């Protein structure tokens, strides 16, 4: 009897282990939702849609984008944080969510506690872009001189109060001693439409969403906020080359899972993202949008997020930016 009991227990343990392995191997068994916390057409979509298509091809299940814009990306983040952590909902946010903790008095989520860091997927630099028909300038120094002659009369579009576009503009103004007026929109897409249409004078946008409009001539770049010139726009100087040293800002994008998501799903998604990012098609798309393929995943990516939260907390404090 004793041996029968031990044998039964052993068989049960093996069966459980086999079932667990089978479950991990079979994930995903249905479509996956990727929550994007900005409207369609913005910078996040520039990378989210090609990546979702590639993941769909690789995994044999649809990765469906769900755009939930509002409040500088915090509305969608809140929805994602409260999603069922069953491995079928992921969240594609970015630099905006490293700003939010310092800008909002209260958030219904914590980017460092309510999510599992999966992977950094793109890191395009910011670019200073203008509507050339509204601003009679050709260089950063000409713009600074013009802005000093017209303090408070020049407006810049943002993807919302507290977005990277907003804080990048405030940082630029602080470093150059000029005064600009921010005009918030519900995402980078509407902001770029306003810039092209002349409702705003300039923007501090991610190269990913601006590059197509730059190449078409709809907007004019003055500088790239990076240490090196962008391979996709080699003729555009860095901010340092243009006379604004230490102005380095990237609009990075990344994927998280709601806290409590099964580790098997997180690990598999991490591996699939890494595989997708290294396909020739994705590499070409990323390069055309001014970014190389990042390599940060898991805890290493989590530490990067922690450093960004601390960095932007100082910028918010120094600029005095407050949200209503």
CSV table of N, CA and C in Angstrom, one decimal, residues 203-318:
chain,number,residue,atom,x,y,z
A,203,UNK,N,7.5,71.6,-33.2
A,203,UNK,CA,7.2,70.5,-32.3
A,203,UNK,C,8.5,69.9,-32.0
A,204,UNK,N,8.6,69.2,-30.9
A,204,UNK,CA,9.7,68.4,-30.5
A,204,UNK,C,9.2,66.9,-30.5
A,205,UNK,N,9.4,66.3,-31.6
A,205,UNK,CA,8.7,65.0,-31.9
A,205,UNK,C,9.7,63.9,-32.0
A,206,UNK,N,9.2,62.7,-31.8
A,206,UNK,CA,10.1,61.5,-32.0
A,206,UNK,C,10.3,61.4,-33.5
A,207,UNK,N,11.5,61.0,-33.9
A,207,UNK,CA,11.9,60.9,-35.3
A,207,UNK,C,11.0,59.8,-36.0
A,208,UNK,N,10.6,58.8,-35.3
A,208,UNK,CA,9.7,57.8,-35.8
A,208,UNK,C,8.5,58.3,-36.5
A,209,UNK,N,7.8,59.2,-35.8
A,209,UNK,CA,6.5,59.7,-36.4
A,209,UNK,C,6.7,60.9,-37.3
A,210,UNK,N,7.9,61.6,-37.2
A,210,UNK,CA,8.1,62.8,-38.1
A,210,UNK,C,8.8,62.5,-39.4
A,211,UNK,N,9.6,61.4,-39.4
A,211,UNK,CA,10.5,61.2,-40.6
A,211,UNK,C,9.8,61.2,-41.9
A,212,UNK,N,8.6,60.6,-42.0
A,212,UNK,CA,7.8,60.6,-43.3
A,212,UNK,C,7.4,62.0,-43.7
A,213,UNK,N,7.0,62.8,-42.8
A,213,UNK,CA,6.6,64.2,-43.1
A,213,UNK,C,7.8,65.0,-43.4
A,214,UNK,N,9.0,64.7,-42.8
A,214,UNK,CA,10.2,65.4,-43.1
A,214,UNK,C,10.6,65.1,-44.6
A,215,UNK,N,10.6,63.8,-44.9
A,215,UNK,CA,11.0,63.5,-46.3
A,215,UNK,C,10.1,64.0,-47.3
A,216,UNK,N,8.8,64.2,-47.0
A,216,UNK,CA,7.8,64.7,-48.0
A,216,UNK,C,7.9,66.3,-48.1
A,217,UNK,N,8.6,66.9,-47.1
A,217,UNK,CA,8.8,68.3,-47.2
A,217,UNK,C,7.7,69.1,-46.4
A,218,UNK,N,6.8,68.3,-45.8
A,218,UNK,CA,5.7,69.0,-45.1
A,218,UNK,C,6.2,69.8,-43.8
A,219,UNK,N,7.2,69.3,-43.2
A,219,UNK,CA,7.8,70.0,-42.1
A,219,UNK,C,9.3,70.0,-42.2
A,220,UNK,N,10.0,70.9,-41.5
A,220,UNK,CA,11.4,71.1,-41.7
A,220,UNK,C,12.2,70.8,-40.4
A,221,UNK,N,13.2,69.9,-40.4
A,221,UNK,CA,13.9,69.6,-39.2
A,221,UNK,C,15.1,70.6,-39.0
A,222,UNK,N,15.3,71.0,-37.7
A,222,UNK,CA,16.4,71.9,-37.4
A,222,UNK,C,17.5,71.1,-36.7
A,223,UNK,N,17.2,70.1,-35.9
A,223,UNK,CA,18.2,69.4,-35.2
A,223,UNK,C,17.7,68.1,-34.7
A,224,UNK,N,18.6,67.1,-34.5
A,224,UNK,CA,18.2,65.8,-33.9
A,224,UNK,C,18.8,65.8,-32.5
A,225,UNK,N,18.0,65.5,-31.5
A,225,UNK,CA,18.4,65.5,-30.1
A,225,UNK,C,19.1,64.2,-29.7
A,226,UNK,N,20.2,64.0,-30.3
A,226,UNK,CA,21.0,62.7,-30.1
A,226,UNK,C,22.5,63.0,-30.1
A,227,UNK,N,23.3,62.1,-29.6
A,227,UNK,CA,24.7,62.2,-29.6
A,227,UNK,C,25.3,62.2,-31.0
A,228,UNK,N,24.6,61.5,-31.9
A,228,UNK,CA,25.1,61.3,-33.3
A,228,UNK,C,24.0,61.6,-34.3
A,229,UNK,N,24.4,62.0,-35.5
A,229,UNK,CA,23.4,62.3,-36.5
A,229,UNK,C,22.7,61.0,-36.8
A,230,UNK,N,21.4,61.1,-37.3
A,230,UNK,CA,20.6,59.9,-37.6
A,230,UNK,C,21.0,59.5,-39.0
A,231,UNK,N,21.2,58.1,-39.2
A,231,UNK,CA,21.5,57.6,-40.5
A,231,UNK,C,20.4,57.9,-41.5
A,232,UNK,N,19.1,58.0,-41.0
A,232,UNK,CA,18.0,58.3,-41.9
A,232,UNK,C,17.9,59.8,-42.3
A,233,UNK,N,18.6,60.7,-41.6
A,233,UNK,CA,18.6,62.1,-41.9
A,233,UNK,C,20.1,62.6,-41.7
A,234,UNK,N,21.0,62.1,-42.4
A,234,UNK,CA,22.4,62.5,-42.2
A,234,UNK,C,22.7,64.0,-42.4
A,235,UNK,N,21.9,64.7,-43.1
A,235,UNK,CA,22.1,66.1,-43.3
A,235,UNK,C,21.7,67.0,-42.2
A,236,UNK,N,20.9,66.4,-41.2
A,236,UNK,CA,20.4,67.2,-40.1
A,236,UNK,C,21.4,67.2,-38.9
A,237,UNK,N,21.8,68.3,-38.4
A,237,UNK,CA,22.8,68.3,-37.3
A,237,UNK,C,22.2,67.8,-36.0
A,238,UNK,N,23.1,67.4,-35.1
A,238,UNK,CA,22.7,67.1,-33.8
A,238,UNK,C,22.4,68.4,-33.0
A,239,UNK,N,21.8,68.4,-31.9
A,239,UNK,CA,21.5,69.6,-31.2
A,239,UNK,C,22.8,70.2,-30.7
A,240,UNK,N,23.8,69.4,-30.3
A,240,UNK,CA,25.1,69.9,-29.9
A,240,UNK,C,25.8,70.6,-31.1
A,241,UNK,N,25.7,70.0,-32.2
A,241,UNK,CA,26.3,70.7,-33.4
A,241,UNK,C,25.6,72.0,-33.7
A,242,UNK,N,24.4,72.1,-33.4
A,242,UNK,CA,23.6,73.3,-33.7
A,242,UNK,C,23.7,74.3,-32.6
A,243,UNK,N,24.5,74.0,-31.6
A,243,UNK,CA,24.7,75.0,-30.5
A,243,UNK,C,24.0,74.8,-29.2
A,244,UNK,N,23.3,73.6,-29.1
A,244,UNK,CA,22.6,73.4,-27.8
A,244,UNK,C,23.2,72.1,-27.2
A,245,UNK,N,24.3,72.2,-26.5
A,245,UNK,CA,25.0,71.0,-26.0
A,245,UNK,C,24.1,70.3,-24.9
A,246,UNK,N,24.3,69.0,-24.8
A,246,UNK,CA,23.6,68.2,-23.7
A,246,UNK,C,22.1,68.1,-23.9
A,247,UNK,N,21.6,68.5,-25.1
A,247,UNK,CA,20.2,68.3,-25.4
A,247,UNK,C,20.0,67.0,-26.1
A,248,UNK,N,19.8,65.9,-25.3
A,248,UNK,CA,19.6,64.6,-25.8
A,248,UNK,C,18.4,64.0,-25.2
A,249,UNK,N,17.4,63.7,-26.1
A,249,UNK,CA,16.1,63.2,-25.7
A,249,UNK,C,15.7,62.1,-26.7
A,250,UNK,N,15.2,61.0,-26.2
A,250,UNK,CA,14.7,60.0,-27.1
A,250,UNK,C,13.2,59.7,-26.7
A,251,UNK,N,12.4,59.4,-27.7
A,251,UNK,CA,11.1,58.9,-27.5
A,251,UNK,C,11.1,57.4,-27.6
A,252,UNK,N,11.5,56.7,-26.5
A,252,UNK,CA,11.6,55.3,-26.6
A,252,UNK,C,10.2,54.6,-26.4
A,253,UNK,N,10.1,53.4,-26.9
A,253,UNK,CA,8.9,52.6,-26.9
A,253,UNK,C,9.2,51.2,-26.3
A,254,UNK,N,8.3,50.6,-25.6
A,254,UNK,CA,8.6,49.4,-25.0
A,254,UNK,C,7.3,48.6,-24.7
A,255,UNK,N,7.5,47.3,-24.3
A,255,UNK,CA,6.4,46.5,-24.0
A,255,UNK,C,6.5,45.9,-22.6
A,256,UNK,N,5.3,46.0,-21.9
A,256,UNK,CA,5.2,45.5,-20.6
A,256,UNK,C,4.0,44.5,-20.6
A,257,UNK,N,3.9,43.7,-19.5
A,257,UNK,CA,2.8,42.8,-19.2
A,257,UNK,C,2.2,43.2,-17.9
A,258,UNK,N,0.9,43.0,-17.7
A,258,UNK,CA,0.3,43.3,-16.4
A,258,UNK,C,1.0,42.4,-15.3
A,259,UNK,N,1.2,43.0,-14.1
A,259,UNK,CA,1.8,42.2,-13.0
A,259,UNK,C,0.9,41.0,-12.8
A,260,UNK,N,1.6,39.9,-12.6
A,260,UNK,CA,0.9,38.6,-12.4
A,260,UNK,C,0.8,37.7,-13.6
A,261,UNK,N,1.2,38.3,-14.7
A,261,UNK,CA,1.2,37.5,-16.0
A,261,UNK,C,2.1,36.3,-15.8
A,262,UNK,N,1.6,35.1,-16.3
A,262,UNK,CA,2.4,33.9,-16.1
A,262,UNK,C,3.8,34.1,-16.7
A,263,UNK,N,4.8,33.7,-16.0
A,263,UNK,CA,6.2,33.8,-16.5
A,263,UNK,C,6.5,33.2,-17.8
A,264,UNK,N,5.8,32.0,-18.0
A,264,UNK,CA,5.9,31.3,-19.3
A,264,UNK,C,5.5,32.2,-20.5
A,265,UNK,N,4.4,33.0,-20.3
A,265,UNK,CA,4.0,33.9,-21.4
A,265,UNK,C,4.9,35.0,-21.5
A,266,UNK,N,5.4,35.6,-20.4
A,266,UNK,CA,6.4,36.7,-20.5
A,266,UNK,C,7.6,36.3,-21.2
A,267,UNK,N,8.2,35.1,-20.8
A,267,UNK,CA,9.4,34.6,-21.4
A,267,UNK,C,9.2,34.3,-22.9
A,268,UNK,N,8.1,33.7,-23.3
A,268,UNK,CA,7.8,33.4,-24.7
A,268,UNK,C,7.7,34.7,-25.5
A,269,UNK,N,7.0,35.7,-24.9
A,269,UNK,CA,6.8,37.0,-25.6
A,269,UNK,C,8.1,37.7,-25.8
A,270,UNK,N,9.0,37.6,-24.7
A,270,UNK,CA,10.3,38.3,-24.8
A,270,UNK,C,11.1,37.6,-26.0
A,271,UNK,N,11.1,36.3,-26.0
A,271,UNK,CA,11.8,35.6,-27.1
A,271,UNK,C,11.3,36.0,-28.5
A,272,UNK,N,9.9,36.0,-28.6
A,272,UNK,CA,9.3,36.4,-29.9
A,272,UNK,C,9.6,37.8,-30.3
A,273,UNK,N,9.6,38.7,-29.4
A,273,UNK,CA,9.9,40.1,-29.7
A,273,UNK,C,11.4,40.2,-30.1
A,274,UNK,N,12.3,39.5,-29.4
A,274,UNK,CA,13.7,39.5,-29.8
A,274,UNK,C,13.9,39.0,-31.2
A,275,UNK,N,13.2,37.9,-31.5
A,275,UNK,CA,13.3,37.3,-32.8
A,275,UNK,C,12.7,38.3,-33.9
A,276,UNK,N,11.6,38.9,-33.6
A,276,UNK,CA,10.9,39.8,-34.5
A,276,UNK,C,11.8,41.0,-34.8
A,277,UNK,N,12.4,41.6,-33.8
A,277,UNK,CA,13.3,42.8,-34.0
A,277,UNK,C,14.5,42.5,-34.8
A,278,UNK,N,14.9,41.3,-34.9
A,278,UNK,CA,16.1,40.9,-35.7
A,278,UNK,C,15.8,40.4,-37.1
A,279,UNK,N,14.5,40.5,-37.5
A,279,UNK,CA,14.2,40.2,-38.9
A,279,UNK,C,14.6,41.3,-39.8
A,280,UNK,N,15.0,41.0,-41.0
A,280,UNK,CA,15.4,42.1,-41.9
A,280,UNK,C,14.3,43.1,-42.2
A,281,UNK,N,13.1,42.7,-42.2
A,281,UNK,CA,12.0,43.7,-42.5
A,281,UNK,C,11.9,44.7,-41.4
A,282,UNK,N,11.9,44.2,-40.1
A,282,UNK,CA,11.8,45.1,-39.0
A,282,UNK,C,13.0,46.0,-38.8
A,283,UNK,N,14.2,45.4,-39.0
A,283,UNK,CA,15.4,46.2,-39.0
A,283,UNK,C,15.4,47.4,-40.0
A,284,UNK,N,14.9,47.1,-41.2
A,284,UNK,CA,14.8,48.1,-42.2
A,284,UNK,C,13.8,49.2,-41.9
A,285,UNK,N,12.7,48.8,-41.3
A,285,UNK,CA,11.6,49.7,-40.9
A,285,UNK,C,12.1,50.6,-39.8
A,286,UNK,N,12.8,50.0,-38.8
A,286,UNK,CA,13.3,50.8,-37.7
A,286,UNK,C,14.4,51.8,-38.2
A,287,UNK,N,15.3,51.3,-39.0
A,287,UNK,CA,16.3,52.2,-39.5
A,287,UNK,C,15.7,53.4,-40.3
A,288,UNK,N,14.7,53.1,-41.1
A,288,UNK,CA,14.0,54.2,-41.8
A,288,UNK,C,13.4,55.2,-40.9
A,289,UNK,N,13.1,54.8,-39.7
A,289,UNK,CA,12.5,55.7,-38.7
A,289,UNK,C,13.5,56.2,-37.6
A,290,UNK,N,14.8,56.1,-38.0
A,290,UNK,CA,15.8,56.7,-37.2
A,290,UNK,C,16.2,56.0,-35.9
A,291,UNK,N,16.0,54.7,-35.8
A,291,UNK,CA,16.4,53.9,-34.6
A,291,UNK,C,17.0,52.6,-35.0
A,292,UNK,N,18.0,52.2,-34.2
A,292,UNK,CA,18.6,50.9,-34.3
A,292,UNK,C,17.7,49.9,-33.4
A,293,UNK,N,18.0,48.7,-33.4
A,293,UNK,CA,17.2,47.7,-32.6
A,293,UNK,C,17.8,47.6,-31.2
A,294,UNK,N,17.0,47.9,-30.2
A,294,UNK,CA,17.6,47.8,-28.8
A,294,UNK,C,17.8,46.4,-28.4
A,295,UNK,N,18.5,46.2,-27.3
A,295,UNK,CA,18.7,44.8,-26.8
A,295,UNK,C,18.3,44.7,-25.3
A,296,UNK,N,17.6,45.7,-24.8
A,296,UNK,CA,17.3,45.6,-23.4
A,296,UNK,C,16.0,44.8,-23.2
A,297,UNK,N,16.0,43.8,-22.3
A,297,UNK,CA,14.8,43.0,-22.0
A,297,UNK,C,14.8,42.7,-20.5
A,298,UNK,N,13.6,42.3,-20.0
A,298,UNK,CA,13.5,41.8,-18.7
A,298,UNK,C,14.0,42.8,-17.6
A,299,UNK,N,14.7,42.3,-16.6
A,299,UNK,CA,15.1,43.2,-15.5
A,299,UNK,C,16.1,44.3,-15.9
A,300,UNK,N,16.9,44.1,-17.0
A,300,UNK,CA,17.8,45.1,-17.5
A,300,UNK,C,17.0,46.3,-18.0
A,301,UNK,N,15.9,45.9,-18.7
A,301,UNK,CA,15.0,47.0,-19.2
A,301,UNK,C,14.3,47.7,-18.0
A,302,UNK,N,13.9,46.9,-17.0
A,302,UNK,CA,13.3,47.5,-15.8
A,302,UNK,C,14.2,48.5,-15.2
A,303,UNK,N,15.5,48.3,-15.1
A,303,UNK,CA,16.5,49.2,-14.5
A,303,UNK,C,16.5,50.5,-15.4
A,304,UNK,N,16.5,50.3,-16.7
A,304,UNK,CA,16.4,51.5,-17.6
A,304,UNK,C,15.2,52.4,-17.3
A,305,UNK,N,14.1,51.7,-17.1
A,305,UNK,CA,12.9,52.5,-16.7
A,305,UNK,C,13.1,53.3,-15.4
A,306,UNK,N,13.6,52.6,-14.4
A,306,UNK,CA,13.9,53.3,-13.1
A,306,UNK,C,14.8,54.5,-13.3
A,307,UNK,N,15.8,54.4,-14.2
A,307,UNK,CA,16.7,55.6,-14.4
A,307,UNK,C,16.0,56.7,-15.1
A,308,UNK,N,15.1,56.4,-16.1
A,308,UNK,CA,14.3,57.4,-16.8
A,308,UNK,C,13.3,58.1,-15.9
A,309,UNK,N,12.7,57.4,-15.0
A,309,UNK,CA,11.8,58.0,-14.0
A,309,UNK,C,12.5,59.0,-13.2
A,310,UNK,N,13.7,58.7,-12.7
A,310,UNK,CA,14.5,59.6,-11.9
A,310,UNK,C,15.0,60.8,-12.7
A,311,UNK,N,15.4,60.6,-14.0
A,311,UNK,CA,15.9,61.6,-14.8
A,311,UNK,C,14.8,62.7,-15.1
A,312,UNK,N,13.6,62.2,-15.5
A,312,UNK,CA,12.6,63.2,-15.8
A,312,UNK,C,12.0,63.8,-14.6
A,313,UNK,N,12.1,63.2,-13.4
A,313,UNK,CA,11.6,63.9,-12.2
A,313,UNK,C,12.4,65.2,-12.0
A,314,UNK,N,13.7,65.2,-12.3
A,314,UNK,CA,14.5,66.4,-12.1
A,314,UNK,C,14.1,67.4,-13.1
A,315,UNK,N,13.8,67.0,-14.4
A,315,UNK,CA,13.4,68.0,-15.4
A,315,UNK,C,12.1,68.6,-15.0
A,316,UNK,N,11.2,67.8,-14.5
A,316,UNK,CA,9.9,68.4,-14.1
A,316,UNK,C,10.0,69.4,-13.0
A,317,UNK,N,10.9,69.0,-12.0
A,317,UNK,CA,11.1,69.9,-10.9
A,317,UNK,C,11.8,71.2,-11.3
A,318,UNK,N,12.8,71.1,-12.1
A,318,UNK,CA,13.5,72.3,-12.6
A,318,UNK,C,12.6,73.2,-13.5
